[in-house]
Short mmCIF file of C-alpha atoms in Angstrom, two decimals:
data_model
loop_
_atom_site.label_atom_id
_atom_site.label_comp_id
_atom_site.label_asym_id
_atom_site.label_seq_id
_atom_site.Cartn_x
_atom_site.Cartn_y
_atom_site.Cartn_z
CA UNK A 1 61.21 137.02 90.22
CA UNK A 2 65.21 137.71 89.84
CA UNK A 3 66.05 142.04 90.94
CA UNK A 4 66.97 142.40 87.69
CA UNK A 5 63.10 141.50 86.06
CA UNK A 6 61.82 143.77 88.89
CA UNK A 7 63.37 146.54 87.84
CA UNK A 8 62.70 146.66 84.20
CA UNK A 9 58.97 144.78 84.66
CA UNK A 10 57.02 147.18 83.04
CA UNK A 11 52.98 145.66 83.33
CA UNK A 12 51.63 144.52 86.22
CA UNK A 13 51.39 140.73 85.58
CA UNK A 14 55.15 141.28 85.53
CA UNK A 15 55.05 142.42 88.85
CA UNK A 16 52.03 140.64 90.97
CA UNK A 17 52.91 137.77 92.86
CA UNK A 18 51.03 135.47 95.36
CA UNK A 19 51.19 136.57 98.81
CA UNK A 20 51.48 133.15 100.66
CA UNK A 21 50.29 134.16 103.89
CA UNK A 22 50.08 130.55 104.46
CA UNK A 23 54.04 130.93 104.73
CA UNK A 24 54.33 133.36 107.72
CA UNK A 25 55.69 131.88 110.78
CA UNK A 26 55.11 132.64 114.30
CA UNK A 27 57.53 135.26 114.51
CA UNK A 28 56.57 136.85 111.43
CA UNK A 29 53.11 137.26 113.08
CA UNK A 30 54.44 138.68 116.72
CA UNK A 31 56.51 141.33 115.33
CA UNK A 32 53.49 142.23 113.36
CA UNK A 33 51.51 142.45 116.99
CA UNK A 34 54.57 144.33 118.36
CA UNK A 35 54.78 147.13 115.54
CA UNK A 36 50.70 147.14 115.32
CA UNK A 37 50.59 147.67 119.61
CA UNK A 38 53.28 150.20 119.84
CA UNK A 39 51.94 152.03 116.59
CA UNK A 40 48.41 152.55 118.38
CA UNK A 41 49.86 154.00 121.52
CA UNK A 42 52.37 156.40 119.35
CA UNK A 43 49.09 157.67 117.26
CA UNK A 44 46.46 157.76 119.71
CA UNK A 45 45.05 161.10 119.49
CA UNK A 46 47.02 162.36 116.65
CA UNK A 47 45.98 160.00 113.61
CA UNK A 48 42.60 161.02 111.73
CA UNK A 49 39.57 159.20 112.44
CA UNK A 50 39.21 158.43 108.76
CA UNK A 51 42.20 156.15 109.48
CA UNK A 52 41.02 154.44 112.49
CA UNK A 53 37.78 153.89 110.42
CA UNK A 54 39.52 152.22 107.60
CA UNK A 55 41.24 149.94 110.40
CA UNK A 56 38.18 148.80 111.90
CA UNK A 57 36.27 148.05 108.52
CA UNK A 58 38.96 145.96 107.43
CA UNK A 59 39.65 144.23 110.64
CA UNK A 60 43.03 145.01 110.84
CA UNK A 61 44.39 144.43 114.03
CA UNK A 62 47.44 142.84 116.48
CA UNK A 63 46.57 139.58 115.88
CA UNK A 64 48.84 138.54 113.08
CA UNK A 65 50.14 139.60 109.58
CA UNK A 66 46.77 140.63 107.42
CA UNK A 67 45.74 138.04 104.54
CA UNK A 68 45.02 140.18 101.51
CA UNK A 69 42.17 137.69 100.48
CA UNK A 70 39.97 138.10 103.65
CA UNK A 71 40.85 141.82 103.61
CA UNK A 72 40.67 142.24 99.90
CA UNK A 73 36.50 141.12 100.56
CA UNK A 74 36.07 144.19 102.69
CA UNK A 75 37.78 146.45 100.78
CA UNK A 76 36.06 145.73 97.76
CA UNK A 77 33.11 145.82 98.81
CA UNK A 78 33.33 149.55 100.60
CA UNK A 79 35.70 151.48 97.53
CA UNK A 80 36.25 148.91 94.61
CA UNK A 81 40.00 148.68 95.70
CA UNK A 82 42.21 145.68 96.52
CA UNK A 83 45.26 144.75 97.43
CA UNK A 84 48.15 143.11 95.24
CA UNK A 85 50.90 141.40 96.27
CA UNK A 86 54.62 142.39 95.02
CA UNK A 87 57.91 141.77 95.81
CA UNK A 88 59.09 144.91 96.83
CA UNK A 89 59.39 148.70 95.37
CA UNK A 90 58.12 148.06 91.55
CA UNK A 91 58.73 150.42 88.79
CA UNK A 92 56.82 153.76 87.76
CA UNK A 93 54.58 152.29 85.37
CA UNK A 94 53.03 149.39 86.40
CA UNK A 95 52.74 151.47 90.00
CA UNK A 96 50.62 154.03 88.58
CA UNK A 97 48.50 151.34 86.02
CA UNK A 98 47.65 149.36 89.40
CA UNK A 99 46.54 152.75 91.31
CA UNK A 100 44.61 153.84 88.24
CA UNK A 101 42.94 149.78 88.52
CA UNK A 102 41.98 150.51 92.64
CA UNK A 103 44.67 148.17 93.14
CA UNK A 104 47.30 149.14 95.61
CA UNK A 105 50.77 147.38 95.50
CA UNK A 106 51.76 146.05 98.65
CA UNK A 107 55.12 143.97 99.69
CA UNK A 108 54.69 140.48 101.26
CA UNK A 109 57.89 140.65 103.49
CA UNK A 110 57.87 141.70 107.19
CA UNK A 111 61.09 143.33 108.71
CA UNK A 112 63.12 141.35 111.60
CA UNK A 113 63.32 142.67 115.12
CA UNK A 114 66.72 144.35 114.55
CA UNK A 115 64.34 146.28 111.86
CA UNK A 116 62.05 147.38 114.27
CA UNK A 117 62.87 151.41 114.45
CA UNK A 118 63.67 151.48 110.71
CA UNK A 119 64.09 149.94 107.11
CA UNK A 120 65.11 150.90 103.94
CA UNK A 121 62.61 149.22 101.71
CA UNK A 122 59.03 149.43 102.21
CA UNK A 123 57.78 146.09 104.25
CA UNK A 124 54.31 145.09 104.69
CA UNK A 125 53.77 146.86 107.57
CA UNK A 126 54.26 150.35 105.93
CA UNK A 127 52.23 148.95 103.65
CA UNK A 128 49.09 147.50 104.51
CA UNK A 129 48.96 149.43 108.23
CA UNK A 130 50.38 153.00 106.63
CA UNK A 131 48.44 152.97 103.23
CA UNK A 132 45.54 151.01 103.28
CA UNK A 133 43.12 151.74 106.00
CA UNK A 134 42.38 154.95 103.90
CA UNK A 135 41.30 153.42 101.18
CA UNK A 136 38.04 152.54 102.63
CA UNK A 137 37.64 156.58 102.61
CA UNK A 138 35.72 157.33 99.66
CA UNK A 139 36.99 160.61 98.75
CA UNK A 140 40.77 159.67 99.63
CA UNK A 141 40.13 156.54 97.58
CA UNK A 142 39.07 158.67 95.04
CA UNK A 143 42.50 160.67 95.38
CA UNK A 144 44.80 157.51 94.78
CA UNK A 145 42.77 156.56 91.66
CA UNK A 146 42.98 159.68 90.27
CA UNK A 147 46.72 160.21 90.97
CA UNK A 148 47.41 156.87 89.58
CA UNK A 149 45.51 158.18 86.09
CA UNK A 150 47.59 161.23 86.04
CA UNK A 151 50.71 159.05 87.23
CA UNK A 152 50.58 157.44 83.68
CA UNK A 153 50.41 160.75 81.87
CA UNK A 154 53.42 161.66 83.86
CA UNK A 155 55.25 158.80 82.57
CA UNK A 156 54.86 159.71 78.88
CA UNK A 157 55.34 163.61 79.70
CA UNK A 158 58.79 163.51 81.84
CA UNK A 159 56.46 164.44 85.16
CA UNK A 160 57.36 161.70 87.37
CA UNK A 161 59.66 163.02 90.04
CA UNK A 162 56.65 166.07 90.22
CA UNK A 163 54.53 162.98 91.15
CA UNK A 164 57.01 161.63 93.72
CA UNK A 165 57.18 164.84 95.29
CA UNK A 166 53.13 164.80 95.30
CA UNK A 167 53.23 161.26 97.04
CA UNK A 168 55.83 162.15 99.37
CA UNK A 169 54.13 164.99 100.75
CA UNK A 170 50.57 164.22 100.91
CA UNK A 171 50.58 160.09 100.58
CA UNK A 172 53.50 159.40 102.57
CA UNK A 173 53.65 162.61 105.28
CA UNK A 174 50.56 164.43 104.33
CA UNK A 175 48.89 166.16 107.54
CA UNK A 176 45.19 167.19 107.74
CA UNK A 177 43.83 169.66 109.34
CA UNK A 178 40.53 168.66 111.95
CA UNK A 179 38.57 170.81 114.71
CA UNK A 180 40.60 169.07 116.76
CA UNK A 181 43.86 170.17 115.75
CA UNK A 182 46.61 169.01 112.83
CA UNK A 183 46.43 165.49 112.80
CA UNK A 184 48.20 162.83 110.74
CA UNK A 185 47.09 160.77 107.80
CA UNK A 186 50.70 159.96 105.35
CA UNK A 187 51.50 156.42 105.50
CA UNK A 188 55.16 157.17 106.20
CA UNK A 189 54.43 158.92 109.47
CA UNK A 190 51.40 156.18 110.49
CA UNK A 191 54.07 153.19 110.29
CA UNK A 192 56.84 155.01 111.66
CA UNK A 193 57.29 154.97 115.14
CA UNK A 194 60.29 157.51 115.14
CA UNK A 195 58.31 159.96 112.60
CA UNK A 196 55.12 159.77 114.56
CA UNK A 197 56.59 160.79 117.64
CA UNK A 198 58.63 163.14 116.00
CA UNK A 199 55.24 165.05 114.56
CA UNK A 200 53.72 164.70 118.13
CA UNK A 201 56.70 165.84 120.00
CA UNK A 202 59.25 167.78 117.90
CA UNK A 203 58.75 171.33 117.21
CA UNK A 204 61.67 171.06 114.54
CA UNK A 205 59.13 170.72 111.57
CA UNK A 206 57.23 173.84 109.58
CA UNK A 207 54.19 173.28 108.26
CA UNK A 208 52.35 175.29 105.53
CA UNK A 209 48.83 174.51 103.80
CA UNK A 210 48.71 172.36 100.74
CA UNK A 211 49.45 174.42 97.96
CA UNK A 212 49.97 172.19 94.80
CA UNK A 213 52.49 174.28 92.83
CA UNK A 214 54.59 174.85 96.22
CA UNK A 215 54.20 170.96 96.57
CA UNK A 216 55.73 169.89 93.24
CA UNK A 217 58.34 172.65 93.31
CA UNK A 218 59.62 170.78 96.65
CA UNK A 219 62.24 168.36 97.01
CA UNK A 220 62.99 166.00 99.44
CA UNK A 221 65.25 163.94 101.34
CA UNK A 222 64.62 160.02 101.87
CA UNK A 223 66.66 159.14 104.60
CA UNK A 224 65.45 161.34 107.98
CA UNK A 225 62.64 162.89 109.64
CA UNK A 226 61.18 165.92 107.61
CA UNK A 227 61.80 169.89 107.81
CA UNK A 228 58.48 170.71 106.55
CA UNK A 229 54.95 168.99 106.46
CA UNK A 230 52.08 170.20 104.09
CA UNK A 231 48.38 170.16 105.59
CA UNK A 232 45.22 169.69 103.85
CA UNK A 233 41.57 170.55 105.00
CA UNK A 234 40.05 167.35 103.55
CA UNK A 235 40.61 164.38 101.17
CA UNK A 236 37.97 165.79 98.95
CA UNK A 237 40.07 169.10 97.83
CA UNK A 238 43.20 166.65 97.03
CA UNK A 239 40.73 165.14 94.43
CA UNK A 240 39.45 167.88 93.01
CA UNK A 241 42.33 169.79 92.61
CA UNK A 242 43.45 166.77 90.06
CA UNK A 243 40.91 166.77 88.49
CA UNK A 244 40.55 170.06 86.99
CA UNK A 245 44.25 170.54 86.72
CA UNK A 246 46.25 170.42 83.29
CA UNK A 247 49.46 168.42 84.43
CA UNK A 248 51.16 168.02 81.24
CA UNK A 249 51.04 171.54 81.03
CA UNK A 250 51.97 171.97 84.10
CA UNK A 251 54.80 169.45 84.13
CA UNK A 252 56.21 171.97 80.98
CA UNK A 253 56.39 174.90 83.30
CA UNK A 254 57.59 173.13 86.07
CA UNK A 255 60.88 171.88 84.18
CA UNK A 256 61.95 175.09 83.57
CA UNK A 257 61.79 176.05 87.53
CA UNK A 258 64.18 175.68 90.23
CA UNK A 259 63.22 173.46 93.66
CA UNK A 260 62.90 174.53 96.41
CA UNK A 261 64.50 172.92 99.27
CA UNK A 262 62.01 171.31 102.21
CA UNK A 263 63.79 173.61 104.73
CA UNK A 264 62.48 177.13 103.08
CA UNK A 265 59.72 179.22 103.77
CA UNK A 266 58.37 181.55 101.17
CA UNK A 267 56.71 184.90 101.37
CA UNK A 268 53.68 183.15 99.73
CA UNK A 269 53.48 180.37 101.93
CA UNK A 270 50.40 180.37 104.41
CA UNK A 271 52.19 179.41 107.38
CA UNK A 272 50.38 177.09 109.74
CA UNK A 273 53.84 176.60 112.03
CA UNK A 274 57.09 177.88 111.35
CA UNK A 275 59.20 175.08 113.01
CA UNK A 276 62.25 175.91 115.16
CA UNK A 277 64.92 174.09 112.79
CA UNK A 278 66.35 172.63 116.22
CA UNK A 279 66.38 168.80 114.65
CA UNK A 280 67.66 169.68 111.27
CA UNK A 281 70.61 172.21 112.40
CA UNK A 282 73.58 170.45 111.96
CA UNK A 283 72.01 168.09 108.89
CA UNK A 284 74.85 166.65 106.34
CA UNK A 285 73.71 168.23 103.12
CA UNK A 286 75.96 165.98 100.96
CA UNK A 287 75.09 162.77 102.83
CA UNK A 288 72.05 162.55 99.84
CA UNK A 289 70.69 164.14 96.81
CA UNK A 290 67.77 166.40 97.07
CA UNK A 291 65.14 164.42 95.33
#
């Protein structure tokens, strides 16, 4: 499949291809162990156990790059999801039809050793180890089905970069909150080593409970660590809160609002941290749009 069918594909046989795990080679398999082993020691203590659950059901471990058939049997078995293989980032439509299906797009590639710290484009490894231990948690596999529903109505109703702001903060660097303390759950921080240690040991970041309106109203930028996190009490309320919400409505009054930039805090936030700005002082403004 050519970039150019990629990016206009717009149904998900357009898009699903075979994984060929039978293709990896040996290296492809030790810089999975290498990301996998230094990933564990980076999250220990500070991912949720509903993550480290969802690794052990699906027996994903150091030992090589995951097959998506063998892991597809466990997964189906606990939520009704699976796995589907796809060249790379895949357009808005055929995302949300496969997360509305239980079927979670992944990319078959694995980043080189130069890669190691950080890629552009979404690799296996963010893929499988960031997003798909979850999805053996009922309520959070719940969550991705339901966003994936209201993902399509977003499409038709000019709602999708609400959406990506939705994914970005609760998906990709959602943090929940536990008796233990805030702990991590977004795939983006789980396969990032940088990120994770940055949560852990930076002070830079705020964080402020999950408040859906706040969360839409709030861009982002792509390229560096975040200047605020959002924290939910459980998987459960992310559901919910879908459900009995009228997005298209929603989307209407959201169009005629302003963002807000990740690096405010507002009068009405409930403020969990307010972070000390240290990393994000001196940040280019121009070097990328506000998404």
């Amino acid at each position: 499949m050519s970039e150019h069918t990629l990016l206009t594909a717009q149904t998900v046989e357009d898009c699903v291809i075979d994984q060929g795990w039978e293709r990896y080679s040996a290296e492809d398999h030790a810089i999975w162990r290498v990301l996998f082993e230094r990933q564990q020691q980076a999250l220990k203590g500070h991912v949720c156990q509903e993550y480290l659950d969802g690794l052990q059901a699906l027996g994903i471990g150091p030992e090589g790059v995951p097959n998506f058939e063998r892991m597809n049997a466990r997964l189906r078995r606990i939520t009704g999801w699976e796995v589907v293989a796809v060249p790379g980032l895949i357009p808005s439509r055929p995302f949300f039809q496969m997360l509305s299906n239980r079927q979670f797009p992944a990319g078959t590639f694995i980043r080189r050793r130069e890669q190691l710290d950080y890629l552009e484009e979404p690799d296996i490894f963010h893929d499988v180890f960031g997003h798909i231990p979850l999805l053996t948690n009922p309520a959070y596999a719940d969550y991705m089905n339901e966003y994936g529903r209201i993902g399509l109505a977003a499409v038709e109703n000019k709602g999708v970069k609400f959406l990506a702001r939705l994914n970005w903060y609760t998906i990709e660097f959602g943090l929940i909150r536990k008796p233990e303390g805030i702990q991590i759950y977004g795939a983006g921080i789980v396969s990032s080593f940088g990120e994770a240690k940055y949560v852990v040991e930076d002070l830079s970041a705020n964080q402020l409970a999950f408040a859906l309106d706040r969360v839409l109203r709030t861009g982002y930028y792509i390229d560096d660590f975040q200047a605020t996190y959002f924290v939910v009490d459980q998987f459960k309320d992310l559901f919910d809160l879908l459900k009995r919400t009228d997005f298209i409505a929603l989307f209407d009054k959201l169009r005629a609002l302003p963002a807000y930039t990740p690096f405010e805090i507002l009068s009405q936030d409930a403020v969990i941290r307010k972070g000390t700005g240290r990393f994000w002082r001196d940040f280019p403004f121009t070097k990328t749009k506000l998404k």
